[in-house]
PDB file of C-alpha atoms and ligand atoms in Angstrom:
ATOM      1  CA  MET Q   1     106.377  84.508  81.406  1.00 94.00           C
ATOM      2  CA  LEU Q   2     103.062  84.086  83.303  1.00 96.00           C
ATOM      3  CA  LEU Q   3     101.838  80.900  81.656  1.00 97.00           C
ATOM      4  CA  GLU Q   4     103.835  78.350  79.653  1.00 97.00           C
ATOM      5  CA  ILE Q   5     102.256  75.167  78.417  1.00 98.00           C
ATOM      6  CA  ASP Q   6     104.389  72.513  76.921  1.00 97.00           C
ATOM      7  CA  ASN Q   7     103.421  69.082  75.120  1.00 97.00           C
ATOM      8  CA  LEU Q   8     100.049  68.849  76.673  1.00 98.00           C
ATOM      9  CA  TYR Q   9      98.107  65.732  76.109  1.00 98.00           C
ATOM     10  CA  VAL Q  10      94.455  65.391  77.420  1.00 98.00           C
ATOM     11  CA  ASN Q  11      92.145  62.292  76.834  1.00 97.00           C
ATOM     12  CA  TYR Q  12      88.555  61.699  78.008  1.00 97.00           C
ATOM     13  CA  LYS Q  13      88.166  58.020  78.892  1.00 95.00           C
ATOM     14  CA  SER Q  14      84.959  55.995  78.740  1.00 91.00           C
ATOM     15  CA  TYR Q  15      84.380  52.407  79.423  1.00 91.00           C
ATOM     16  CA  TRP Q  16      84.428  51.676  75.779  1.00 93.00           C
ATOM     17  CA  TYR Q  17      86.847  54.065  74.203  1.00 94.00           C
ATOM     18  CA  THR Q  18      89.439  56.821  74.666  1.00 97.00           C
ATOM     19  CA  LEU Q  19      88.954  60.232  73.011  1.00 97.00           C
ATOM     20  CA  LYS Q  20      92.447  61.758  72.209  1.00 97.00           C
ATOM     21  CA  VAL Q  21      91.615  65.252  72.512  1.00 97.00           C
ATOM     22  CA  LEU Q  22      94.623  67.494  72.955  1.00 98.00           C
ATOM     23  CA  ASN Q  23      97.483  66.419  71.197  1.00 97.00           C
ATOM     24  CA  GLY Q  24     100.752  68.026  72.538  1.00 97.00           C
ATOM     25  CA  VAL Q  25      99.471  71.624  72.884  1.00 98.00           C
ATOM     26  CA  TRP Q  26     101.819  74.423  73.646  1.00 97.00           C
ATOM     27  CA  LEU Q  27     101.167  78.005  74.454  1.00 97.00           C
ATOM     28  CA  LYS Q  28     102.771  81.083  76.088  1.00 97.00           C
ATOM     29  CA  VAL Q  29     101.192  84.115  77.758  1.00 97.00           C
ATOM     30  CA  GLU Q  30     103.245  87.010  79.101  1.00 96.00           C
ATOM     31  CA  LYS Q  31     102.312  89.209  81.967  1.00 94.00           C
ATOM     32  CA  GLY Q  32      99.635  91.731  80.658  1.00 94.00           C
ATOM     33  CA  GLU Q  33      99.411  89.875  77.429  1.00 96.00           C
ATOM     34  CA  ARG Q  34      95.921  89.340  75.517  1.00 96.00           C
ATOM     35  CA  VAL Q  35      95.794  86.089  73.937  1.00 97.00           C
ATOM     36  CA  GLY Q  36      93.194  84.591  71.680  1.00 97.00           C
ATOM     37  CA  ILE Q  37      92.627  80.916  70.716  1.00 97.00           C
ATOM     38  CA  ILE Q  38      90.558  80.416  67.640  1.00 96.00           C
ATOM     39  CA  GLY Q  39      89.252  77.202  65.941  1.00 93.00           C
ATOM     40  CA  GLU Q  40      86.052  75.480  65.021  1.00 91.00           C
ATOM     41  CA  SER Q  41      83.670  74.052  67.825  1.00 90.00           C
ATOM     42  CA  GLY Q  42      84.911  70.792  69.156  1.00 93.00           C
ATOM     43  CA  SER Q  43      88.765  71.764  68.580  1.00 95.00           C
ATOM     44  CA  GLY Q  44      89.490  71.415  72.215  1.00 95.00           C
ATOM     45  CA  LYS Q  45      89.371  75.042  73.258  1.00 94.00           C
ATOM     46  CA  THR Q  46      87.260  74.602  76.340  1.00 93.00           C
ATOM     47  CA  THR Q  47      89.246  71.455  77.307  1.00 96.00           C
ATOM     48  CA  LEU Q  48      92.388  73.463  77.168  1.00 97.00           C
ATOM     49  CA  LEU Q  49      91.159  76.182  79.452  1.00 96.00           C
ATOM     50  CA  LYS Q  50      89.644  73.752  81.918  1.00 95.00           C
ATOM     51  CA  THR Q  51      92.935  71.890  81.993  1.00 96.00           C
ATOM     52  CA  ILE Q  52      94.888  75.066  83.019  1.00 96.00           C
ATOM     53  CA  LEU Q  53      92.473  75.458  85.966  1.00 92.00           C
ATOM     54  CA  ARG Q  54      92.262  71.661  86.503  1.00 93.00           C
ATOM     55  CA  VAL Q  55      88.535  71.625  86.406  1.00 91.00           C
ATOM     56  CA  LEU Q  56      88.119  68.825  83.751  1.00 94.00           C
ATOM     57  CA  PRO Q  57      85.289  66.468  84.178  1.00 92.00           C
ATOM     58  CA  GLN Q  58      86.256  63.378  86.031  1.00 92.00           C
ATOM     59  CA  ASN Q  59      86.953  61.247  82.920  1.00 96.00           C
ATOM     60  CA  GLY Q  60      89.343  63.956  81.583  1.00 96.00           C
ATOM     61  CA  ILE Q  61      92.831  62.564  82.030  1.00 97.00           C
ATOM     62  CA  ILE Q  62      96.112  64.659  81.583  1.00 97.00           C
ATOM     63  CA  SER Q  63      98.328  61.923  80.165  1.00 95.00           C
ATOM     64  CA  LYS Q  64     101.342  64.070  79.530  1.00 95.00           C
ATOM     65  CA  GLY Q  65     102.831  67.720  79.561  1.00 96.00           C
ATOM     66  CA  GLU Q  66     103.455  70.497  81.760  1.00 96.00           C
ATOM     67  CA  ILE Q  67     101.516  73.816  82.710  1.00 97.00           C
ATOM     68  CA  ARG Q  68     104.015  76.242  84.297  1.00 97.00           C
ATOM     69  CA  TYR Q  69     102.199  79.161  85.894  1.00 96.00           C
ATOM     70  CA  ASP Q  70     104.161  81.863  87.435  1.00 93.00           C
ATOM     71  CA  GLY Q  71     106.930  79.617  88.227  1.00 91.00           C
ATOM     72  CA  ARG Q  72     104.937  76.688  89.395  1.00 93.00           C
ATOM     73  CA  ASN Q  73     103.923  73.448  87.754  1.00 94.00           C
ATOM     74  CA  ILE Q  74     100.056  73.507  87.960  1.00 94.00           C
ATOM     75  CA  LEU Q  75      99.853  69.878  87.520  1.00 93.00           C
ATOM     76  CA  LYS Q  76     101.858  69.198  90.697  1.00 93.00           C
ATOM     77  CA  LEU Q  77     100.100  71.483  92.913  1.00 94.00           C
ATOM     78  CA  SER Q  78      98.110  70.326  95.985  1.00 93.00           C
ATOM     79  CA  ASP Q  79      94.539  70.931  96.249  1.00 91.00           C
ATOM     80  CA  SER Q  80      94.823  73.789  98.592  1.00 90.00           C
ATOM     81  CA  GLU Q  81      97.554  75.490  96.530  1.00 92.00           C
ATOM     82  CA  LEU Q  82      95.365  75.110  93.538  1.00 91.00           C
ATOM     83  CA  ALA Q  83      92.232  76.508  95.323  1.00 88.00           C
ATOM     84  CA  LYS Q  84      94.365  79.504  96.404  1.00 87.00           C
ATOM     85  CA  ILE Q  85      95.179  80.283  92.754  1.00 90.00           C
ATOM     86  CA  ARG Q  86      91.585  79.780  91.563  1.00 88.00           C
ATOM     87  CA  ARG Q  87      90.245  82.061  94.137  1.00 85.00           C
ATOM     88  CA  LYS Q  88      92.975  84.935  94.023  1.00 86.00           C
ATOM     89  CA  GLU Q  89      94.959  84.622  90.855  1.00 92.00           C
ATOM     90  CA  ILE Q  90      93.106  83.004  87.867  1.00 94.00           C
ATOM     91  CA  GLY Q  91      89.469  83.727  87.148  1.00 91.00           C
ATOM     92  CA  MET Q  92      87.492  81.999  84.677  1.00 91.00           C
ATOM     93  CA  ILE Q  93      84.333  83.112  82.626  1.00 90.00           C
ATOM     94  CA  PHE Q  94      82.614  80.021  81.521  1.00 86.00           C
ATOM     95  CA  GLN Q  95      80.326  79.682  78.353  1.00 82.00           C
ATOM     96  CA  ASP Q  96      77.341  78.920  80.564  1.00 78.00           C
ATOM     97  CA  PRO Q  97      76.992  81.092  83.542  1.00 77.00           C
ATOM     98  CA  MET Q  98      74.639  78.653  85.223  1.00 78.00           C
ATOM     99  CA  ALA Q  99      77.610  76.032  85.258  1.00 74.00           C
ATOM    100  CA  ALA Q 100      79.736  78.459  87.267  1.00 79.00           C
ATOM    101  CA  LEU Q 101      77.075  79.716  89.748  1.00 88.00           C
ATOM    102  CA  ASN Q 102      75.771  77.523  92.493  1.00 90.00           C
ATOM    103  CA  PRO Q 103      72.078  77.330  91.982  1.00 91.00           C
ATOM    104  CA  VAL Q 104      71.302  76.814  95.838  1.00 93.00           C
ATOM    105  CA  PHE Q 105      73.132  79.651  97.013  1.00 94.00           C
ATOM    106  CA  LYS Q 106      72.184  83.365  96.783  1.00 95.00           C
ATOM    107  CA  ILE Q 107      74.669  85.616  94.746  1.00 95.00           C
ATOM    108  CA  ARG Q 108      75.655  87.474  97.926  1.00 95.00           C
ATOM    109  CA  ASP Q 109      76.811  84.087  99.650  1.00 95.00           C
ATOM    110  CA  GLN Q 110      78.892  83.203  96.438  1.00 93.00           C
ATOM    111  CA  LEU Q 111      80.459  86.534  95.910  1.00 93.00           C
ATOM    112  CA  TYR Q 112      81.226  87.164  99.629  1.00 93.00           C
ATOM    113  CA  ASP Q 113      82.952  83.738  99.813  1.00 91.00           C
ATOM    114  CA  ILE Q 114      85.407  84.800  97.215  1.00 88.00           C
ATOM    115  CA  LEU Q 115      85.912  88.211  98.620  1.00 90.00           C
ATOM    116  CA  LYS Q 116      86.280  86.872 102.156  1.00 91.00           C
ATOM    117  CA  TYR Q 117      88.979  84.472 101.155  1.00 86.00           C
ATOM    118  CA  LYS Q 118      90.793  86.994  99.190  1.00 82.00           C
ATOM    119  CA  MET Q 119      90.924  89.558 102.024  1.00 86.00           C
ATOM    120  CA  THR Q 120      91.656  86.952 104.674  1.00 87.00           C
ATOM    121  CA  THR Q 121      94.609  85.609 102.807  1.00 81.00           C
ATOM    122  CA  GLU Q 122      95.860  89.296 102.469  1.00 79.00           C
ATOM    123  CA  GLY Q 123      95.719  89.389 106.364  1.00 84.00           C
ATOM    124  CA  HIS Q 124      92.476  91.331 106.738  1.00 87.00           C
ATOM    125  CA  ASN Q 125      89.541  89.811 108.279  1.00 89.00           C
ATOM    126  CA  PRO Q 126      86.585  91.902 106.489  1.00 91.00           C
ATOM    127  CA  SER Q 127      83.347  92.825 108.304  1.00 93.00           C
ATOM    128  CA  SER Q 128      79.976  92.391 106.693  1.00 93.00           C
ATOM    129  CA  LYS Q 129      79.959  95.982 105.926  1.00 94.00           C
ATOM    130  CA  GLU Q 130      83.309  95.763 104.114  1.00 94.00           C
ATOM    131  CA  LEU Q 131      82.085  92.835 102.067  1.00 94.00           C
ATOM    132  CA  TYR Q 132      78.995  94.587 101.229  1.00 95.00           C
ATOM    133  CA  GLU Q 133      80.862  97.864  99.960  1.00 94.00           C
ATOM    134  CA  GLU Q 134      83.457  95.732  98.107  1.00 91.00           C
ATOM    135  CA  SER Q 135      80.533  93.973  96.241  1.00 94.00           C
ATOM    136  CA  LEU Q 136      78.884  97.233  95.236  1.00 93.00           C
ATOM    137  CA  ARG Q 137      82.230  98.366  93.949  1.00 89.00           C
ATOM    138  CA  ILE Q 138      82.751  95.285  91.863  1.00 88.00           C
ATOM    139  CA  PHE Q 139      79.148  95.326  90.427  1.00 90.00           C
ATOM    140  CA  ASN Q 140      79.725  98.998  89.537  1.00 88.00           C
ATOM    141  CA  ASP Q 141      82.762  97.835  87.576  1.00 81.00           C
ATOM    142  CA  VAL Q 142      80.621  95.539  85.499  1.00 82.00           C
ATOM    143  CA  ARG Q 143      77.696  98.077  85.248  1.00 82.00           C
ATOM    144  CA  LEU Q 144      75.350  95.743  87.141  1.00 87.00           C
ATOM    145  CA  PRO Q 145      72.191  97.707  87.991  1.00 88.00           C
ATOM    146  CA  ASP Q 146      70.246  97.119  91.273  1.00 92.00           C
ATOM    147  CA  PRO Q 147      73.139  95.626  93.206  1.00 94.00           C
ATOM    148  CA  ASP Q 148      70.921  95.024  96.406  1.00 95.00           C
ATOM    149  CA  ARG Q 149      68.364  92.783  94.478  1.00 96.00           C
ATOM    150  CA  VAL Q 150      71.238  91.052  92.713  1.00 96.00           C
ATOM    151  CA  LEU Q 151      72.873  90.328  95.964  1.00 96.00           C
ATOM    152  CA  GLU Q 152      69.615  88.860  97.384  1.00 96.00           C
ATOM    153  CA  SER Q 153      68.798  86.718  94.337  1.00 96.00           C
ATOM    154  CA  TYR Q 154      69.412  83.114  93.462  1.00 95.00           C
ATOM    155  CA  PRO Q 155      70.962  82.739  89.854  1.00 93.00           C
ATOM    156  CA  PHE Q 156      67.802  81.514  88.334  1.00 93.00           C
ATOM    157  CA  GLN Q 157      66.049  84.765  89.333  1.00 95.00           C
ATOM    158  CA  LEU Q 158      68.380  86.835  87.163  1.00 93.00           C
ATOM    159  CA  SER Q 159      68.189  87.383  83.417  1.00 88.00           C
ATOM    160  CA  GLY Q 160      70.664  85.910  81.122  1.00 84.00           C
ATOM    161  CA  GLY Q 161      72.678  89.148  80.827  1.00 83.00           C
ATOM    162  CA  MET Q 162      72.561  89.931  84.535  1.00 88.00           C
ATOM    163  CA  ARG Q 163      74.016  86.306  85.240  1.00 90.00           C
ATOM    164  CA  GLN Q 164      76.790  86.714  82.790  1.00 86.00           C
ATOM    165  CA  ARG Q 165      77.618  90.107  84.386  1.00 87.00           C
ATOM    166  CA  VAL Q 166      77.485  88.415  87.954  1.00 91.00           C
ATOM    167  CA  MET Q 167      79.896  85.608  86.610  1.00 90.00           C
ATOM    168  CA  ILE Q 168      82.329  88.379  85.115  1.00 87.00           C
ATOM    169  CA  ALA Q 169      82.221  90.063  88.413  1.00 88.00           C
ATOM    170  CA  MET Q 170      83.064  86.964  90.296  1.00 89.00           C
ATOM    171  CA  ALA Q 171      85.769  86.029  87.766  1.00 89.00           C
ATOM    172  CA  LEU Q 172      87.400  89.355  88.084  1.00 84.00           C
ATOM    173  CA  ALA Q 173      87.220  89.202  91.883  1.00 85.00           C
ATOM    174  CA  SER Q 174      89.311  86.119  91.658  1.00 84.00           C
ATOM    175  CA  ALA Q 175      91.467  86.988  88.699  1.00 83.00           C
ATOM    176  CA  GLY Q 176      94.387  88.765  90.167  1.00 85.00           C
ATOM    177  CA  LYS Q 177      96.767  87.861  87.349  1.00 93.00           C
ATOM    178  CA  LEU Q 178      94.987  85.893  84.461  1.00 95.00           C
ATOM    179  CA  LEU Q 179      91.423  85.741  83.266  1.00 95.00           C
ATOM    180  CA  LEU Q 180      90.337  82.735  81.113  1.00 95.00           C
ATOM    181  CA  ALA Q 181      87.294  83.608  78.892  1.00 94.00           C
ATOM    182  CA  ASP Q 182      85.615  80.926  77.148  1.00 92.00           C
ATOM    183  CA  GLU Q 183      83.250  82.187  74.496  1.00 89.00           C
ATOM    184  CA  PRO Q 184      82.055  84.868  77.047  1.00 86.00           C
ATOM    185  CA  THR Q 185      79.003  86.014  75.015  1.00 80.00           C
ATOM    186  CA  THR Q 186      77.695  82.865  73.353  1.00 75.00           C
ATOM    187  CA  ASN Q 187      74.510  82.680  75.353  1.00 67.00           C
ATOM    188  CA  LEU Q 188      73.702  86.431  75.110  1.00 71.00           C
ATOM    189  CA  ASP Q 189      71.493  88.553  73.023  1.00 74.00           C
ATOM    190  CA  VAL Q 190      73.557  90.291  70.304  1.00 77.00           C
ATOM    191  CA  THR Q 191      72.644  93.609  71.800  1.00 75.00           C
ATOM    192  CA  ILE Q 192      74.315  92.765  75.128  1.00 74.00           C
ATOM    193  CA  GLN Q 193      77.263  90.919  73.366  1.00 78.00           C
ATOM    194  CA  ASP Q 194      79.070  93.935  72.366  1.00 80.00           C
ATOM    195  CA  GLN Q 195      78.621  95.641  75.795  1.00 79.00           C
ATOM    196  CA  ILE Q 196      79.931  92.573  77.736  1.00 80.00           C
ATOM    197  CA  LEU Q 197      83.004  92.404  75.336  1.00 84.00           C
ATOM    198  CA  LYS Q 198      83.825  96.114  75.787  1.00 84.00           C
ATOM    199  CA  LEU Q 199      83.364  95.598  79.486  1.00 82.00           C
ATOM    200  CA  ILE Q 200      85.955  92.695  79.658  1.00 87.00           C
ATOM    201  CA  HIS Q 201      88.308  94.503  77.521  1.00 88.00           C
ATOM    202  CA  ARG Q 202      88.103  97.729  79.604  1.00 86.00           C
ATOM    203  CA  LEU Q 203      88.557  95.706  82.922  1.00 84.00           C
ATOM    204  CA  VAL Q 204      91.517  93.529  81.611  1.00 89.00           C
ATOM    205  CA  VAL Q 205      93.330  96.735  80.435  1.00 89.00           C
ATOM    206  CA  GLU Q 206      92.579  98.697  83.713  1.00 87.00           C
ATOM    207  CA  LYS Q 207      93.708  95.815  86.006  1.00 86.00           C
ATOM    208  CA  ASN Q 208      96.553  95.012  83.645  1.00 90.00           C
ATOM    209  CA  LEU Q 209      95.331  91.482  83.492  1.00 94.00           C
ATOM    210  CA  SER Q 210      96.701  88.694  81.049  1.00 96.00           C
ATOM    211  CA  ILE Q 211      93.769  87.044  79.228  1.00 96.00           C
ATOM    212  CA  ILE Q 212      93.181  83.954  77.200  1.00 97.00           C
ATOM    213  CA  LEU Q 213      90.066  84.530  75.144  1.00 96.00           C
ATOM    214  CA  VAL Q 214      88.636  81.484  73.513  1.00 94.00           C
ATOM    215  CA  SER Q 215      86.312  82.139  70.696  1.00 86.00           C
ATOM    216  CA  HIS Q 216      85.052  81.258  67.241  1.00 77.00           C
ATOM    217  CA  ALA Q 217      83.959  84.925  66.667  1.00 81.00           C
ATOM    218  CA  LEU Q 218      87.181  86.098  64.723  1.00 90.00           C
ATOM    219  CA  GLY Q 219      86.108  89.755  64.799  1.00 87.00           C
ATOM    220  CA  MET Q 220      86.045  89.616  68.578  1.00 86.00           C
ATOM    221  CA  VAL Q 221      89.488  88.055  68.746  1.00 93.00           C
ATOM    222  CA  TYR Q 222      90.948  90.621  66.210  1.00 93.00           C
ATOM    223  CA  GLN Q 223      89.724  93.518  68.361  1.00 90.00           C
ATOM    224  CA  MET Q 224      90.724  92.153  71.888  1.00 92.00           C
ATOM    225  CA  THR Q 225      94.045  90.294  71.629  1.00 95.00           C
ATOM    226  CA  ASP Q 226      97.766  90.924  70.797  1.00 96.00           C
ATOM    227  CA  LYS Q 227      98.509  87.315  69.772  1.00 97.00           C
ATOM    228  CA  VAL Q 228      96.398  84.398  68.731  1.00 98.00           C
ATOM    229  CA  TYR Q 229      96.868  80.685  68.548  1.00 98.00           C
ATOM    230  CA  VAL Q 230      94.856  78.450  66.099  1.00 98.00           C
ATOM    231  CA  LEU Q 231      93.701  75.181  67.489  1.00 97.00           C
ATOM    232  CA  TYR Q 232      92.414  72.469  65.269  1.00 97.00           C
ATOM    233  CA  ALA Q 233      91.519  68.948  66.563  1.00 97.00           C
ATOM    234  CA  GLY Q 234      93.620  69.451  69.774  1.00 98.00           C
ATOM    235  CA  ASP Q 235      96.876  70.599  67.803  1.00 98.00           C
ATOM    236  CA  ILE Q 236      98.103  74.041  67.647  1.00 98.00           C
ATOM    237  CA  MET Q 237      98.569  74.754  64.112  1.00 98.00           C
ATOM    238  CA  GLU Q 238      99.727  78.403  63.924  1.00 98.00           C
ATOM    239  CA  GLU Q 239     100.690  81.177  66.439  1.00 98.00           C
ATOM    240  CA  ALA Q 240     101.175  84.872  65.483  1.00 98.00           C
ATOM    241  CA  GLU Q 241     100.883  88.405  66.476  1.00 97.00           C
ATOM    242  CA  THR Q 242      97.077  89.131  65.834  1.00 97.00           C
ATOM    243  CA  ARG Q 243      97.274  91.377  62.737  1.00 96.00           C
ATOM    244  CA  LYS Q 244      99.835  89.210  61.221  1.00 96.00           C
ATOM    245  CA  MET Q 245      97.611  86.084  61.669  1.00 97.00           C
ATOM    246  CA  PHE Q 246      94.498  87.868  60.220  1.00 96.00           C
ATOM    247  CA  ASN Q 247      96.353  89.536  57.335  1.00 95.00           C
ATOM    248  CA  LYS Q 248      98.826  86.829  56.376  1.00 95.00           C
ATOM    249  CA  PRO Q 249      97.836  83.468  57.770  1.00 97.00           C
ATOM    250  CA  LYS Q 250     100.215  80.791  56.644  1.00 97.00           C
ATOM    251  CA  HIS Q 251      98.522  77.433  57.738  1.00 98.00           C
ATOM    252  CA  PRO Q 252      96.228  76.018  55.209  1.00 97.00           C
ATOM    253  CA  TYR Q 253      93.594  75.584  58.190  1.00 97.00           C
ATOM    254  CA  THR Q 254      94.057  79.207  59.234  1.00 97.00           C
ATOM    255  CA  GLN Q 255      93.776  80.403  55.693  1.00 96.00           C
ATOM    256  CA  LEU Q 256      90.470  78.523  55.013  1.00 95.00           C
ATOM    257  CA  LEU Q 257      89.062  79.461  58.634  1.00 94.00           C
ATOM    258  CA  ILE Q 258      89.667  83.040  58.008  1.00 93.00           C
ATOM    259  CA  ALA Q 259      88.240  82.897  54.340  1.00 91.00           C
ATOM    260  CA  SER Q 260      85.158  81.297  55.572  1.00 86.00           C
ATOM    261  CA  THR Q 261      84.206  83.923  57.996  1.00 78.00           C
ATOM    262  CA  PRO Q 262      81.512  86.263  56.603  1.00 68.00           C
ATOM    263  CA  ARG Q 263      82.723  89.916  56.485  1.00 63.00           C
ATOM    264  CA  LEU Q 264      80.484  93.170  56.219  1.00 51.00           C
ATOM    265  CA  SER Q 265      82.653  94.594  53.741  1.00 53.00           C
ATOM    266  CA  SER Q 266      82.747  91.626  51.326  1.00 53.00           C
ATOM    267  CA  VAL Q 267      80.264  90.337  49.079  1.00 52.00           C
ATOM    268  CA  GLY Q 268      78.586  86.973  50.070  1.00 53.00           C
ATOM    269  CA  VAL Q 269      79.821  84.533  52.491  1.00 53.00           C
ATOM    270  CA  GLY Q 270      83.002  82.366  52.059  1.00 58.00           C
ATOM    271  CA  GLU Q 271      82.578  78.559  51.154  1.00 67.00           C
ATOM    272  CA  GLY Q 272      83.490  77.011  54.581  1.00 74.00           C
ATOM    273  CA  ILE Q 273      85.879  74.199  55.018  1.00 84.00           C
ATOM    274  CA  ARG Q 274      85.111  70.869  53.522  1.00 86.00           C
ATOM    275  CA  GLY Q 275      84.845  67.704  55.554  1.00 89.00           C
ATOM    276  CA  LYS Q 276      84.751  67.684  59.373  1.00 92.00           C
ATOM    277  CA  LEU Q 277      86.775  67.337  62.456  1.00 95.00           C
ATOM    278  CA  PRO Q 278      88.384  63.851  62.902  1.00 95.00           C
ATOM    279  CA  ASP Q 279      87.052  61.186  65.259  1.00 96.00           C
ATOM    280  CA  TYR Q 280      88.951  61.689  68.379  1.00 97.00           C
ATOM    281  CA  ARG Q 281      88.780  57.866  69.190  1.00 97.00           C
ATOM    282  CA  ASN Q 282      90.933  57.341  66.203  1.00 96.00           C
ATOM    283  CA  PRO Q 283      92.523  60.660  65.029  1.00 97.00           C
ATOM    284  CA  PRO Q 284      94.910  60.978  62.037  1.00 96.00           C
ATOM    285  CA  ALA Q 285      98.473  59.740  63.047  1.00 96.00           C
ATOM    286  CA  GLY Q 286     100.313  62.541  61.172  1.00 97.00           C
ATOM    287  CA  CYS Q 287      98.818  66.009  60.696  1.00 98.00           C
ATOM    288  CA  ARG Q 288      95.340  66.177  61.984  1.00 98.00           C
ATOM    289  CA  PHE Q 289      94.356  68.406  59.278  1.00 98.00           C
ATOM    290  CA  ALA Q 290      95.498  66.177  56.515  1.00 97.00           C
ATOM    291  CA  PRO Q 291      92.061  64.645  55.555  1.00 96.00           C
ATOM    292  CA  ARG Q 292      90.667  68.203  54.845  1.00 96.00           C
ATOM    293  CA  CYS Q 293      93.748  69.809  53.578  1.00 97.00           C
ATOM    294  CA  PRO Q 294      93.976  70.825  49.951  1.00 95.00           C
ATOM    295  CA  TYR Q 295      97.771  70.486  49.905  1.00 97.00           C
ATOM    296  CA  VAL Q 296      98.243  67.128  51.746  1.00 97.00           C
ATOM    297  CA  MET Q 297     101.441  65.314  50.791  1.00 97.00           C
ATOM    298  CA  ASP Q 298     102.396  61.589  51.602  1.00 96.00           C
ATOM    299  CA  LYS Q 299     104.497  62.706  54.571  1.00 96.00           C
ATOM    300  CA  CYS Q 300     101.499  64.538  56.177  1.00 97.00           C
ATOM    301  CA  ILE Q 301      99.775  61.204  56.717  1.00 96.00           C
ATOM    302  CA  ASN Q 302     102.020  59.488  58.971  1.00 94.00           C
ATOM    303  CA  THR Q 303     104.044  61.954  60.954  1.00 96.00           C
ATOM    304  CA  LYS Q 304     102.940  64.939  62.625  1.00 96.00           C
ATOM    305  CA  PRO Q 305     104.723  68.076  61.388  1.00 97.00           C
ATOM    306  CA  SER Q 306     107.046  69.882  63.795  1.00 95.00           C
ATOM    307  CA  ARG Q 307     106.862  73.667  64.929  1.00 96.00           C
ATOM    308  CA  ILE Q 308     108.509  76.005  62.257  1.00 97.00           C
ATOM    309  CA  GLN Q 309     109.671  79.417  63.374  1.00 96.00           C
ATOM    310  CA  LEU Q 310     108.798  81.760  60.491  1.00 96.00           C
ATOM    311  CA  SER Q 311     109.726  84.906  62.496  1.00 94.00           C
ATOM    312  CA  ALA Q 312     109.994  86.172  66.133  1.00 90.00           C
ATOM    313  CA  GLU Q 313     106.309  86.304  66.191  1.00 89.00           C
ATOM    314  CA  HIS Q 314     105.138  83.693  63.771  1.00 96.00           C
ATOM    315  CA  THR Q 315     105.130  79.858  64.136  1.00 98.00           C
ATOM    316  CA  VAL Q 316     103.318  77.236  62.090  1.00 98.00           C
ATOM    317  CA  SER Q 317     103.059  73.457  62.073  1.00 98.00           C
ATOM    318  CA  CYS Q 318     102.931  72.413  58.514  1.00 98.00           C
ATOM    319  CA  TYR Q 319     105.231  70.590  55.899  1.00 98.00           C
ATOM    320  CA  LEU Q 320     104.618  73.494  53.481  1.00 97.00           C
ATOM    321  CA  TYR Q 321     107.185  75.412  55.358  1.00 96.00           C
ATOM    322  CA  ASP Q 322     109.630  72.821  56.040  1.00 86.00           C
TER     323      ASP Q 322
HETATM  324 FE1  LIG V   1      98.231  70.130  54.779  1.00 62.62          FE
HETATM  325 FE2  LIG V   1     100.339  68.577  55.311  1.00 62.62          FE
HETATM  326 FE3  LIG V   1     100.472  71.035  56.095  1.00 62.62          FE
HETATM  327 FE4  LIG V   1      98.905  69.306  57.247  1.00 62.62          FE
HETATM  328  S1  LIG V   1     101.139  69.345  57.159  1.00 62.62           S
HETATM  329  S2  LIG V   1      98.278  71.430  56.781  1.00 62.62           S
HETATM  330  S3  LIG V   1      98.179  68.252  55.486  1.00 62.62           S
HETATM  331  S4  LIG V   1     100.282  70.639  53.832  1.00 62.62           S
END
């Protein structure tokens, strides 16, 4: 097992209130496995990825839980151990490349920094020529044209598509084992989205990386993953092998989420899910989906349903399967 998350609780605290976002999240990723996380915007997907890498904003508090990565508890690592993992083992593609790239340094300085660290910790002190050649190789991997110009540019001098490719290149340079991809094509033109996804998919397969792909684009998750988790309001509602999840969803939320996604092959667009995500200041005490669920029962209101194993590759948290 490469990554195992257990009973993870994350809150955001402000002077006036606490947002109780992640509510006992669990998740497993095997070596080389491609895992998707789906759910509406605001369900806690980005918070979950940032927690794995421990890059939450200052007011994000991990109040409980464990994140075991390759035999180590991420939450107990020192800053230097964590820095090593971020630079050599786990790479992250953020929604907004500008958030990941430092605006005041040229791309060359940012990429060389990662490569130099990686090579030095492998016992080799690289020359400038070696760093340059490695950069060209990485840029070639992500099909980034005009590498010399890119290396000499500041992030703001590049187009959105180029910045995204630079970020993917940098994430892949540091992802020795695991890639976390948070809505990797959100800010891109539709014509480029497909290219970027194919690129990520190819590189993950070629390098035998594990990936956690977070997206509300269900088609993308269907094509790129082996297993899917459904996250709703900070709770994992269902886990299943990808095709099973899309063909035979069990949880009422998953069923509505999939049914509300427009498909090219069907007539019209699904109705959507009535209601909205709960207020994280005061979320429901029981099943967090209860206020929107068409099958809600009395017991759903006060007590959170536990995980029910329907088969080896299918788990659901819902009283309907108790
Ligand atoms: Fe609906 Fe109850 Fe199942 Fe939650 S536990 S999804 S409220 S039936």
